Amino acid sequence: MAHRKVAPDVIAGRDPRAMKHTLAISGIVLATGAWFLLRAGGSDVKSGSPSLARSEVEKKILTVLEDMVRSQKTYLSVPVKDGKALRVLTEAAAAKNVVEIGTSTGYSGLWFCLALQGTEGHLTTFEIDRGRATIAREHFKQAGVERMVTIVEGDAHQELAKLKLTIDVAFIDADKGGYVDYLNKLLPLVRPGGLILAHNVEMVPDYVKAVSTNAELESIFYMEGGGLSVTLKKR
Ligand SMILES: C[S@@+](CC[C@H](N)C(=O)[O-])C[C@H]1O[C@@H](n2cnc3c(N)ncnc32)[C@H](O)[C@@H]1O
């Protein structure tokens, strides 16, 4: 079980002068980064500054999130940067109903719960793997959010057809070949002004095309984490 790997950085050219220049700039960047790290109390550059708990409820969820990473009880989970983005977007949308395709062990779900405990909302999350669904259920319980979450076990392509909800925020993070099918099934349920988010969009060009060529939608792409598309269903 591990966090998703980030794509390797671009490798510098072989020209010695360019190399020297690159090394000098790298030195400045590293020194500045180290200074900021010290000032920030040692936070991880890759994940940004740590989330600070405002309440006991938040603290409990954040503790489980940290434990999951420490004990490697994640499976292809979103990086922290995307977890934070999910929380920020959900809370800003004052979402009451979030639907997630691809629960895994509940890591991204807990980021949604950080927002939903503020909006008094609910997460419905789909997972085909029984073992991972069981672990996710345990994590939601440890975080004290089990009443905020419904895990639907089974193939989301079929289970989604049974869903009768007005969705404020949908998040697609499962089988890449299924993204466009998920989009087509979710779109009629998403309220005007609602959001459809999708992860690892670099791996799914047909999905990117679908959300970029539909006049009913407006999409942006946040590539600092694992590649998150944010699509607005226009009013
Ligand atoms: C990338 S992981 C999800 C990571 C999770 N969102 C997180 O950040 O913690 C993808 C998950 O989707 C599940 N999955 C794949 N195909 C599915 C399907 N057809 N229906 C439901 N879940 C599916 C996999 O079993 C896997 O646990």
PDB file of C-alpha atoms and ligand atoms in Angstrom:
ATOM      1  CA  MET A   1       0.000   0.000   0.000  1.00  0.00           C
ATOM      2  CA  ALA A   2       1.499   3.330  -0.965  1.00  0.00           C
ATOM      3  CA  HIS A   3       0.866   6.859  -2.068  1.00  0.00           C
ATOM      4  CA  ARG A   4       0.704   7.496  -5.771  1.00  0.00           C
ATOM      5  CA  LYS A   5       4.063   8.373  -7.322  1.00  0.00           C
ATOM      6  CA  VAL A   6       4.546  11.874  -8.669  1.00  0.00           C
ATOM      7  CA  ALA A   7       5.900  12.076 -12.245  1.00  0.00           C
ATOM      8  CA  PRO A   8       9.695  12.634 -12.378  1.00  0.00           C
ATOM      9  CA  ASP A   9      10.894  16.194 -12.899  1.00  0.00           C
ATOM     10  CA  VAL A  10      12.264  17.362 -16.239  1.00  0.00           C
ATOM     11  CA  ILE A  11      15.984  16.524 -16.510  1.00  0.00           C
ATOM     12  CA  ALA A  12      18.373  19.455 -17.152  1.00  0.00           C
ATOM     13  CA  GLY A  13      20.295  19.668 -20.462  1.00  0.00           C
ATOM     14  CA  ARG A  14      23.886  18.421 -20.914  1.00  0.00           C
ATOM     15  CA  ASP A  15      25.504  21.771 -21.900  1.00  0.00           C
ATOM     16  CA  PRO A  16      28.139  22.425 -19.115  1.00  0.00           C
ATOM     17  CA  ARG A  17      27.309  26.166 -18.907  1.00  0.00           C
ATOM     18  CA  ALA A  18      23.625  25.384 -18.680  1.00  0.00           C
ATOM     19  CA  MET A  19      24.411  22.727 -16.052  1.00  0.00           C
ATOM     20  CA  LYS A  20      26.410  25.269 -13.980  1.00  0.00           C
ATOM     21  CA  HIS A  21      23.565  27.751 -14.244  1.00  0.00           C
ATOM     22  CA  THR A  22      21.032  25.093 -13.280  1.00  0.00           C
ATOM     23  CA  LEU A  23      23.166  24.048 -10.279  1.00  0.00           C
ATOM     24  CA  ALA A  24      23.468  27.656  -9.070  1.00  0.00           C
ATOM     25  CA  ILE A  25      19.715  28.197  -9.343  1.00  0.00           C
ATOM     26  CA  SER A  26      19.057  24.837  -7.650  1.00  0.00           C
ATOM     27  CA  GLY A  27      21.331  25.900  -4.771  1.00  0.00           C
ATOM     28  CA  ILE A  28      19.382  29.137  -4.277  1.00  0.00           C
ATOM     29  CA  VAL A  29      16.050  27.305  -4.495  1.00  0.00           C
ATOM     30  CA  LEU A  30      17.204  24.653  -1.978  1.00  0.00           C
ATOM     31  CA  ALA A  31      18.558  27.233   0.451  1.00  0.00           C
ATOM     32  CA  THR A  32      15.369  29.293   0.247  1.00  0.00           C
ATOM     33  CA  GLY A  33      13.285  26.135   0.665  1.00  0.00           C
ATOM     34  CA  ALA A  34      15.306  25.082   3.715  1.00  0.00           C
ATOM     35  CA  TRP A  35      14.822  28.534   5.239  1.00  0.00           C
ATOM     36  CA  PHE A  36      11.056  28.351   4.706  1.00  0.00           C
ATOM     37  CA  LEU A  37      11.033  24.826   6.166  1.00  0.00           C
ATOM     38  CA  LEU A  38      12.774  26.007   9.311  1.00  0.00           C
ATOM     39  CA  ARG A  39      10.398  28.952   9.598  1.00  0.00           C
ATOM     40  CA  ALA A  40       7.410  26.662   9.097  1.00  0.00           C
ATOM     41  CA  GLY A  41       8.609  24.234  11.733  1.00  0.00           C
ATOM     42  CA  GLY A  42       9.716  21.475   9.371  1.00  0.00           C
ATOM     43  CA  SER A  43       6.703  20.949   7.126  1.00  0.00           C
ATOM     44  CA  ASP A  44       7.037  18.810   3.999  1.00  0.00           C
ATOM     45  CA  VAL A  45       7.568  20.828   0.806  1.00  0.00           C
ATOM     46  CA  LYS A  46       5.811  18.242  -1.340  1.00  0.00           C
ATOM     47  CA  SER A  47       2.678  18.272   0.720  1.00  0.00           C
ATOM     48  CA  GLY A  48       2.685  21.971   1.640  1.00  0.00           C
ATOM     49  CA  SER A  49       2.060  23.237   5.129  1.00  0.00           C
ATOM     50  CA  PRO A  50       0.250  20.881   7.510  1.00  0.00           C
ATOM     51  CA  SER A  51      -3.486  21.317   8.082  1.00  0.00           C
ATOM     52  CA  LEU A  52      -4.257  22.884  11.429  1.00  0.00           C
ATOM     53  CA  ALA A  53      -7.266  21.643  13.370  1.00  0.00           C
ATOM     54  CA  ARG A  54      -9.848  24.257  14.358  1.00  0.00           C
ATOM     55  CA  SER A  55     -12.022  21.861  16.353  1.00  0.00           C
ATOM     56  CA  GLU A  56     -11.868  18.457  18.035  1.00  0.00           C
ATOM     57  CA  VAL A  57     -13.826  16.920  15.137  1.00  0.00           C
ATOM     58  CA  GLU A  58     -11.276  18.192  12.640  1.00  0.00           C
ATOM     59  CA  LYS A  59      -8.402  17.058  14.869  1.00  0.00           C
ATOM     60  CA  LYS A  60      -9.764  13.515  14.995  1.00  0.00           C
ATOM     61  CA  ILE A  61     -10.089  13.298  11.201  1.00  0.00           C
ATOM     62  CA  LEU A  62      -6.630  14.794  10.621  1.00  0.00           C
ATOM     63  CA  THR A  63      -5.114  12.339  13.102  1.00  0.00           C
ATOM     64  CA  VAL A  64      -6.559   9.361  11.185  1.00  0.00           C
ATOM     65  CA  LEU A  65      -5.332  10.849   7.878  1.00  0.00           C
ATOM     66  CA  GLU A  66      -1.807  11.171   9.301  1.00  0.00           C
ATOM     67  CA  ASP A  67      -1.922   7.670  10.813  1.00  0.00           C
ATOM     68  CA  MET A  68      -3.023   6.221   7.478  1.00  0.00           C
ATOM     69  CA  VAL A  69       0.001   7.702   5.721  1.00  0.00           C
ATOM     70  CA  ARG A  70       2.394   6.765   8.527  1.00  0.00           C
ATOM     71  CA  SER A  71       1.171   3.162   8.670  1.00  0.00           C
ATOM     72  CA  GLN A  72       0.819   2.932   4.849  1.00  0.00           C
ATOM     73  CA  LYS A  73      -2.867   2.084   5.038  1.00  0.00           C
ATOM     74  CA  THR A  74      -3.530   3.971   1.828  1.00  0.00           C
ATOM     75  CA  TYR A  75      -3.904   2.439  -1.619  1.00  0.00           C
ATOM     76  CA  LEU A  76      -3.350   4.640  -4.686  1.00  0.00           C
ATOM     77  CA  SER A  77      -4.645   7.521  -2.619  1.00  0.00           C
ATOM     78  CA  VAL A  78      -4.579  11.174  -3.569  1.00  0.00           C
ATOM     79  CA  PRO A  79      -1.543  13.176  -2.409  1.00  0.00           C
ATOM     80  CA  VAL A  80      -2.061  15.680   0.410  1.00  0.00           C
ATOM     81  CA  LYS A  81      -2.210  18.604  -2.034  1.00  0.00           C
ATOM     82  CA  ASP A  82      -5.212  17.070  -3.780  1.00  0.00           C
ATOM     83  CA  GLY A  83      -6.803  16.070  -0.484  1.00  0.00           C
ATOM     84  CA  LYS A  84      -6.680  19.703   0.559  1.00  0.00           C
ATOM     85  CA  ALA A  85      -8.085  20.770  -2.813  1.00  0.00           C
ATOM     86  CA  LEU A  86     -11.018  18.347  -2.386  1.00  0.00           C
ATOM     87  CA  ARG A  87     -11.752  19.810   1.036  1.00  0.00           C
ATOM     88  CA  VAL A  88     -11.453  23.440  -0.087  1.00  0.00           C
ATOM     89  CA  LEU A  89     -13.667  22.994  -3.163  1.00  0.00           C
ATOM     90  CA  THR A  90     -16.302  21.013  -1.255  1.00  0.00           C
ATOM     91  CA  GLU A  91     -16.514  23.459   1.608  1.00  0.00           C
ATOM     92  CA  ALA A  92     -16.535  26.480  -0.740  1.00  0.00           C
ATOM     93  CA  ALA A  93     -19.425  24.880  -2.658  1.00  0.00           C
ATOM     94  CA  ALA A  94     -21.257  24.414   0.687  1.00  0.00           C
ATOM     95  CA  ALA A  95     -21.829  20.866  -0.546  1.00  0.00           C
ATOM     96  CA  LYS A  96     -24.478  18.739   1.125  1.00  0.00           C
ATOM     97  CA  ASN A  97     -24.088  15.720  -1.151  1.00  0.00           C
ATOM     98  CA  VAL A  98     -20.735  14.441  -2.338  1.00  0.00           C
ATOM     99  CA  VAL A  99     -20.416  11.314  -4.467  1.00  0.00           C
ATOM    100  CA  GLU A 100     -17.050   9.594  -4.850  1.00  0.00           C
ATOM    101  CA  ILE A 101     -16.193   6.817  -7.291  1.00  0.00           C
ATOM    102  CA  GLY A 102     -13.248   4.852  -5.871  1.00  0.00           C
ATOM    103  CA  THR A 103     -13.203   4.816  -2.049  1.00  0.00           C
ATOM    104  CA  SER A 104     -10.060   2.723  -1.666  1.00  0.00           C
ATOM    105  CA  THR A 105      -9.262   2.757   2.078  1.00  0.00           C
ATOM    106  CA  GLY A 106     -11.047   6.042   2.724  1.00  0.00           C
ATOM    107  CA  TYR A 107      -8.206   8.569   2.468  1.00  0.00           C
ATOM    108  CA  SER A 108      -9.803  11.043   0.021  1.00  0.00           C
ATOM    109  CA  GLY A 109     -13.156  10.340   1.695  1.00  0.00           C
ATOM    110  CA  LEU A 110     -11.772  11.673   4.970  1.00  0.00           C
ATOM    111  CA  TRP A 111     -10.634  14.861   3.228  1.00  0.00           C
ATOM    112  CA  PHE A 112     -14.228  15.267   2.028  1.00  0.00           C
ATOM    113  CA  CYS A 113     -15.420  14.672   5.593  1.00  0.00           C
ATOM    114  CA  LEU A 114     -13.309  17.605   6.783  1.00  0.00           C
ATOM    115  CA  ALA A 115     -15.533  19.786   4.600  1.00  0.00           C
ATOM    116  CA  LEU A 116     -18.776  17.903   5.239  1.00  0.00           C
ATOM    117  CA  GLN A 117     -18.552  18.203   9.021  1.00  0.00           C
ATOM    118  CA  GLY A 118     -18.776  21.969   8.412  1.00  0.00           C
ATOM    119  CA  THR A 119     -21.603  21.844   5.875  1.00  0.00           C
ATOM    120  CA  GLU A 120     -23.504  19.042   7.624  1.00  0.00           C
ATOM    121  CA  GLY A 121     -23.317  17.116   4.392  1.00  0.00           C
ATOM    122  CA  HIS A 122     -23.001  13.459   3.395  1.00  0.00           C
ATOM    123  CA  LEU A 123     -20.555  11.390   1.361  1.00  0.00           C
ATOM    124  CA  THR A 124     -21.710   8.475  -0.786  1.00  0.00           C
ATOM    125  CA  THR A 125     -18.661   6.546  -1.949  1.00  0.00           C
ATOM    126  CA  PHE A 126     -18.417   3.531  -4.287  1.00  0.00           C
ATOM    127  CA  GLU A 127     -15.856   0.727  -4.009  1.00  0.00           C
ATOM    128  CA  ILE A 128     -15.673  -2.566  -5.900  1.00  0.00           C
ATOM    129  CA  ASP A 129     -13.048  -4.187  -3.653  1.00  0.00           C
ATOM    130  CA  ARG A 130     -14.626  -5.636  -0.498  1.00  0.00           C
ATOM    131  CA  GLY A 131     -11.363  -5.694   1.490  1.00  0.00           C
ATOM    132  CA  ARG A 132     -10.643  -2.017   0.846  1.00  0.00           C
ATOM    133  CA  ALA A 133     -14.251  -1.085   1.619  1.00  0.00           C
ATOM    134  CA  THR A 134     -13.914  -2.839   4.992  1.00  0.00           C
ATOM    135  CA  ILE A 135     -10.696  -0.955   5.802  1.00  0.00           C
ATOM    136  CA  ALA A 136     -12.328   2.329   4.727  1.00  0.00           C
ATOM    137  CA  ARG A 137     -15.293   1.647   7.027  1.00  0.00           C
ATOM    138  CA  GLU A 138     -12.846   1.154   9.897  1.00  0.00           C
ATOM    139  CA  HIS A 139     -11.056   4.433   9.109  1.00  0.00           C
ATOM    140  CA  PHE A 140     -14.339   6.360   8.956  1.00  0.00           C
ATOM    141  CA  LYS A 141     -15.260   4.886  12.331  1.00  0.00           C
ATOM    142  CA  GLN A 142     -11.899   5.773  13.885  1.00  0.00           C
ATOM    143  CA  ALA A 143     -12.347   9.342  12.662  1.00  0.00           C
ATOM    144  CA  GLY A 144     -15.861   9.475  14.111  1.00  0.00           C
ATOM    145  CA  VAL A 145     -17.498  10.250  10.758  1.00  0.00           C
ATOM    146  CA  GLU A 146     -19.232   6.911  10.052  1.00  0.00           C
ATOM    147  CA  ARG A 147     -22.686   8.533  10.155  1.00  0.00           C
ATOM    148  CA  MET A 148     -21.555  11.034   7.530  1.00  0.00           C
ATOM    149  CA  VAL A 149     -20.601   8.329   5.018  1.00  0.00           C
ATOM    150  CA  THR A 150     -22.378   5.638   2.987  1.00  0.00           C
ATOM    151  CA  ILE A 151     -20.098   3.105   1.303  1.00  0.00           C
ATOM    152  CA  VAL A 152     -21.720   1.403  -1.675  1.00  0.00           C
ATOM    153  CA  GLU A 153     -19.934  -1.864  -2.423  1.00  0.00           C
ATOM    154  CA  GLY A 154     -19.978  -3.142  -5.991  1.00  0.00           C
ATOM    155  CA  ASP A 155     -19.266  -2.016  -9.541  1.00  0.00           C
ATOM    156  CA  ALA A 156     -19.941   1.714  -9.656  1.00  0.00           C
ATOM    157  CA  HIS A 157     -20.839   1.517 -13.353  1.00  0.00           C
ATOM    158  CA  GLN A 158     -23.926  -0.464 -12.332  1.00  0.00           C
ATOM    159  CA  GLU A 159     -24.535   0.928  -8.838  1.00  0.00           C
ATOM    160  CA  LEU A 160     -24.492   4.549 -10.042  1.00  0.00           C
ATOM    161  CA  ALA A 161     -27.530   3.871 -12.234  1.00  0.00           C
ATOM    162  CA  LYS A 162     -29.539   3.263  -9.024  1.00  0.00           C
ATOM    163  CA  LEU A 163     -28.497   6.522  -7.387  1.00  0.00           C
ATOM    164  CA  LYS A 164     -31.202   9.115  -6.846  1.00  0.00           C
ATOM    165  CA  LEU A 165     -29.498  12.179  -5.415  1.00  0.00           C
ATOM    166  CA  THR A 166     -28.894  15.793  -6.268  1.00  0.00           C
ATOM    167  CA  ILE A 167     -25.115  15.955  -6.256  1.00  0.00           C
ATOM    168  CA  ASP A 168     -23.181  19.084  -5.297  1.00  0.00           C
ATOM    169  CA  VAL A 169     -19.710  17.621  -5.809  1.00  0.00           C
ATOM    170  CA  ALA A 170     -18.747  14.397  -7.608  1.00  0.00           C
ATOM    171  CA  PHE A 171     -15.243  12.907  -7.585  1.00  0.00           C
ATOM    172  CA  ILE A 172     -14.071  10.287 -10.073  1.00  0.00           C
ATOM    173  CA  ASP A 173     -10.997   8.275  -8.989  1.00  0.00           C
ATOM    174  CA  ALA A 174     -11.439   4.663 -10.121  1.00  0.00           C
ATOM    175  CA  ASP A 175     -10.860   2.603 -13.305  1.00  0.00           C
ATOM    176  CA  LYS A 176      -9.449   5.037 -15.869  1.00  0.00           C
ATOM    177  CA  GLY A 177     -11.273   3.420 -18.806  1.00  0.00           C
ATOM    178  CA  GLY A 178     -14.545   4.168 -17.044  1.00  0.00           C
ATOM    179  CA  TYR A 179     -14.163   7.926 -16.528  1.00  0.00           C
ATOM    180  CA  VAL A 180     -16.331   8.992 -19.472  1.00  0.00           C
ATOM    181  CA  ASP A 181     -19.067   6.511 -18.516  1.00  0.00           C
ATOM    182  CA  TYR A 182     -18.984   7.854 -14.934  1.00  0.00           C
ATOM    183  CA  LEU A 183     -19.182  11.411 -16.268  1.00  0.00           C
ATOM    184  CA  ASN A 184     -22.208  10.580 -18.415  1.00  0.00           C
ATOM    185  CA  LYS A 185     -23.965   8.874 -15.507  1.00  0.00           C
ATOM    186  CA  LEU A 186     -23.140  11.591 -12.975  1.00  0.00           C
ATOM    187  CA  LEU A 187     -23.897  14.666 -15.102  1.00  0.00           C
ATOM    188  CA  PRO A 188     -27.721  14.428 -14.973  1.00  0.00           C
ATOM    189  CA  LEU A 189     -27.513  14.139 -11.153  1.00  0.00           C
ATOM    190  CA  VAL A 190     -25.156  17.080 -10.589  1.00  0.00           C
ATOM    191  CA  ARG A 191     -26.982  20.296  -9.798  1.00  0.00           C
ATOM    192  CA  PRO A 192     -26.408  23.369 -11.989  1.00  0.00           C
ATOM    193  CA  GLY A 193     -23.452  25.135 -10.361  1.00  0.00           C
ATOM    194  CA  GLY A 194     -22.157  21.805  -9.015  1.00  0.00           C
ATOM    195  CA  LEU A 195     -18.677  20.390  -9.581  1.00  0.00           C
ATOM    196  CA  ILE A 196     -17.335  17.202 -11.139  1.00  0.00           C
ATOM    197  CA  LEU A 197     -13.770  16.481 -10.073  1.00  0.00           C
ATOM    198  CA  ALA A 198     -11.542  13.777 -11.532  1.00  0.00           C
ATOM    199  CA  HIS A 199      -8.111  12.501 -10.525  1.00  0.00           C
ATOM    200  CA  ASN A 200      -5.055  11.554 -12.615  1.00  0.00           C
ATOM    201  CA  VAL A 201      -6.539  13.225 -15.655  1.00  0.00           C
ATOM    202  CA  GLU A 202      -3.234  13.011 -17.540  1.00  0.00           C
ATOM    203  CA  MET A 203      -3.981   9.287 -17.844  1.00  0.00           C
ATOM    204  CA  VAL A 204      -7.429   9.819 -19.368  1.00  0.00           C
ATOM    205  CA  PRO A 205      -7.301  12.037 -22.474  1.00  0.00           C
ATOM    206  CA  ASP A 206     -10.808  10.988 -23.557  1.00  0.00           C
ATOM    207  CA  TYR A 207     -12.177  12.344 -20.276  1.00  0.00           C
ATOM    208  CA  VAL A 208     -10.229  15.612 -20.679  1.00  0.00           C
ATOM    209  CA  LYS A 209     -11.689  15.927 -24.176  1.00  0.00           C
ATOM    210  CA  ALA A 210     -15.208  15.207 -22.937  1.00  0.00           C
ATOM    211  CA  VAL A 211     -15.117  17.904 -20.235  1.00  0.00           C
ATOM    212  CA  SER A 212     -13.369  20.407 -22.507  1.00  0.00           C
ATOM    213  CA  THR A 213     -15.681  20.164 -25.507  1.00  0.00           C
ATOM    214  CA  ASN A 214     -19.089  20.339 -23.828  1.00  0.00           C
ATOM    215  CA  ALA A 215     -20.673  23.841 -23.851  1.00  0.00           C
ATOM    216  CA  GLU A 216     -22.573  23.001 -20.651  1.00  0.00           C
ATOM    217  CA  LEU A 217     -19.271  22.655 -18.782  1.00  0.00           C
ATOM    218  CA  GLU A 218     -16.274  24.775 -17.820  1.00  0.00           C
ATOM    219  CA  SER A 219     -13.089  22.990 -16.747  1.00  0.00           C
ATOM    220  CA  ILE A 220      -9.790  23.880 -15.161  1.00  0.00           C
ATOM    221  CA  PHE A 221      -6.862  21.591 -14.372  1.00  0.00           C
ATOM    222  CA  TYR A 222      -4.879  21.697 -11.113  1.00  0.00           C
ATOM    223  CA  MET A 223      -1.648  19.830 -11.766  1.00  0.00           C
ATOM    224  CA  GLU A 224       0.344  20.411  -8.554  1.00  0.00           C
ATOM    225  CA  GLY A 225      -0.698  17.087  -7.045  1.00  0.00           C
ATOM    226  CA  GLY A 226      -1.730  14.024  -9.044  1.00  0.00           C
ATOM    227  CA  GLY A 227      -3.622  15.980 -11.744  1.00  0.00           C
ATOM    228  CA  LEU A 228      -7.086  17.097 -10.726  1.00  0.00           C
ATOM    229  CA  SER A 229      -9.691  18.386 -13.146  1.00  0.00           C
ATOM    230  CA  VAL A 230     -12.349  20.701 -11.773  1.00  0.00           C
ATOM    231  CA  THR A 231     -15.433  20.933 -13.964  1.00  0.00           C
ATOM    232  CA  LEU A 232     -18.316  23.290 -13.343  1.00  0.00           C
ATOM    233  CA  LYS A 233     -21.780  22.323 -14.575  1.00  0.00           C
ATOM    234  CA  LYS A 234     -22.951  25.752 -15.749  1.00  0.00           C
ATOM    235  CA  ARG A 235     -26.202  27.222 -14.481  1.00  0.00           C
TER     236      ARG A 235
HETATM  237  C1  LIG B   1      -7.166   5.234  -7.164  1.00  0.00           C
HETATM  238  S1  LIG B   1      -8.025   4.253  -6.037  1.00  0.00           S
HETATM  239  C2  LIG B   1      -9.013   5.422  -5.164  1.00  0.00           C
HETATM  240  C3  LIG B   1      -8.230   6.233  -4.195  1.00  0.00           C
HETATM  241  C4  LIG B   1      -9.079   7.035  -3.238  1.00  0.00           C
HETATM  242  N1  LIG B   1      -9.948   7.942  -3.947  1.00  0.00           N
HETATM  243  C5  LIG B   1      -8.184   7.799  -2.300  1.00  0.00           C
HETATM  244  O1  LIG B   1      -7.698   8.860  -2.681  1.00  0.00           O
HETATM  245  O2  LIG B   1      -7.958   7.291  -1.192  1.00  0.00           O
HETATM  246  C6  LIG B   1      -9.207   3.504  -7.081  1.00  0.00           C
HETATM  247  C7  LIG B   1     -10.203   2.631  -6.382  1.00  0.00           C
HETATM  248  O3  LIG B   1     -11.299   2.436  -7.293  1.00  0.00           O
HETATM  249  C8  LIG B   1     -11.775   1.137  -7.134  1.00  0.00           C
HETATM  250  N2  LIG B   1     -12.502   0.754  -8.355  1.00  0.00           N
HETATM  251  C9  LIG B   1     -11.988   0.383  -9.554  1.00  0.00           C
HETATM  252  N3  LIG B   1     -12.972   0.084 -10.426  1.00  0.00           N
HETATM  253  C10 LIG B   1     -14.136   0.274  -9.761  1.00  0.00           C
HETATM  254  C11 LIG B   1     -15.499   0.120 -10.110  1.00  0.00           C
HETATM  255  N4  LIG B   1     -15.856  -0.287 -11.348  1.00  0.00           N
HETATM  256  N5  LIG B   1     -16.438   0.407  -9.185  1.00  0.00           N
HETATM  257  C12 LIG B   1     -16.085   0.822  -7.940  1.00  0.00           C
HETATM  258  N6  LIG B   1     -14.810   0.964  -7.547  1.00  0.00           N
HETATM  259  C13 LIG B   1     -13.843   0.700  -8.445  1.00  0.00           C
HETATM  260  C14 LIG B   1     -10.522   0.318  -6.892  1.00  0.00           C
HETATM  261  O4  LIG B   1     -10.837  -0.913  -6.271  1.00  0.00           O
HETATM  262  C15 LIG B   1      -9.683   1.245  -6.033  1.00  0.00           C
HETATM  263  O5  LIG B   1      -9.840   0.991  -4.664  1.00  0.00           O
END
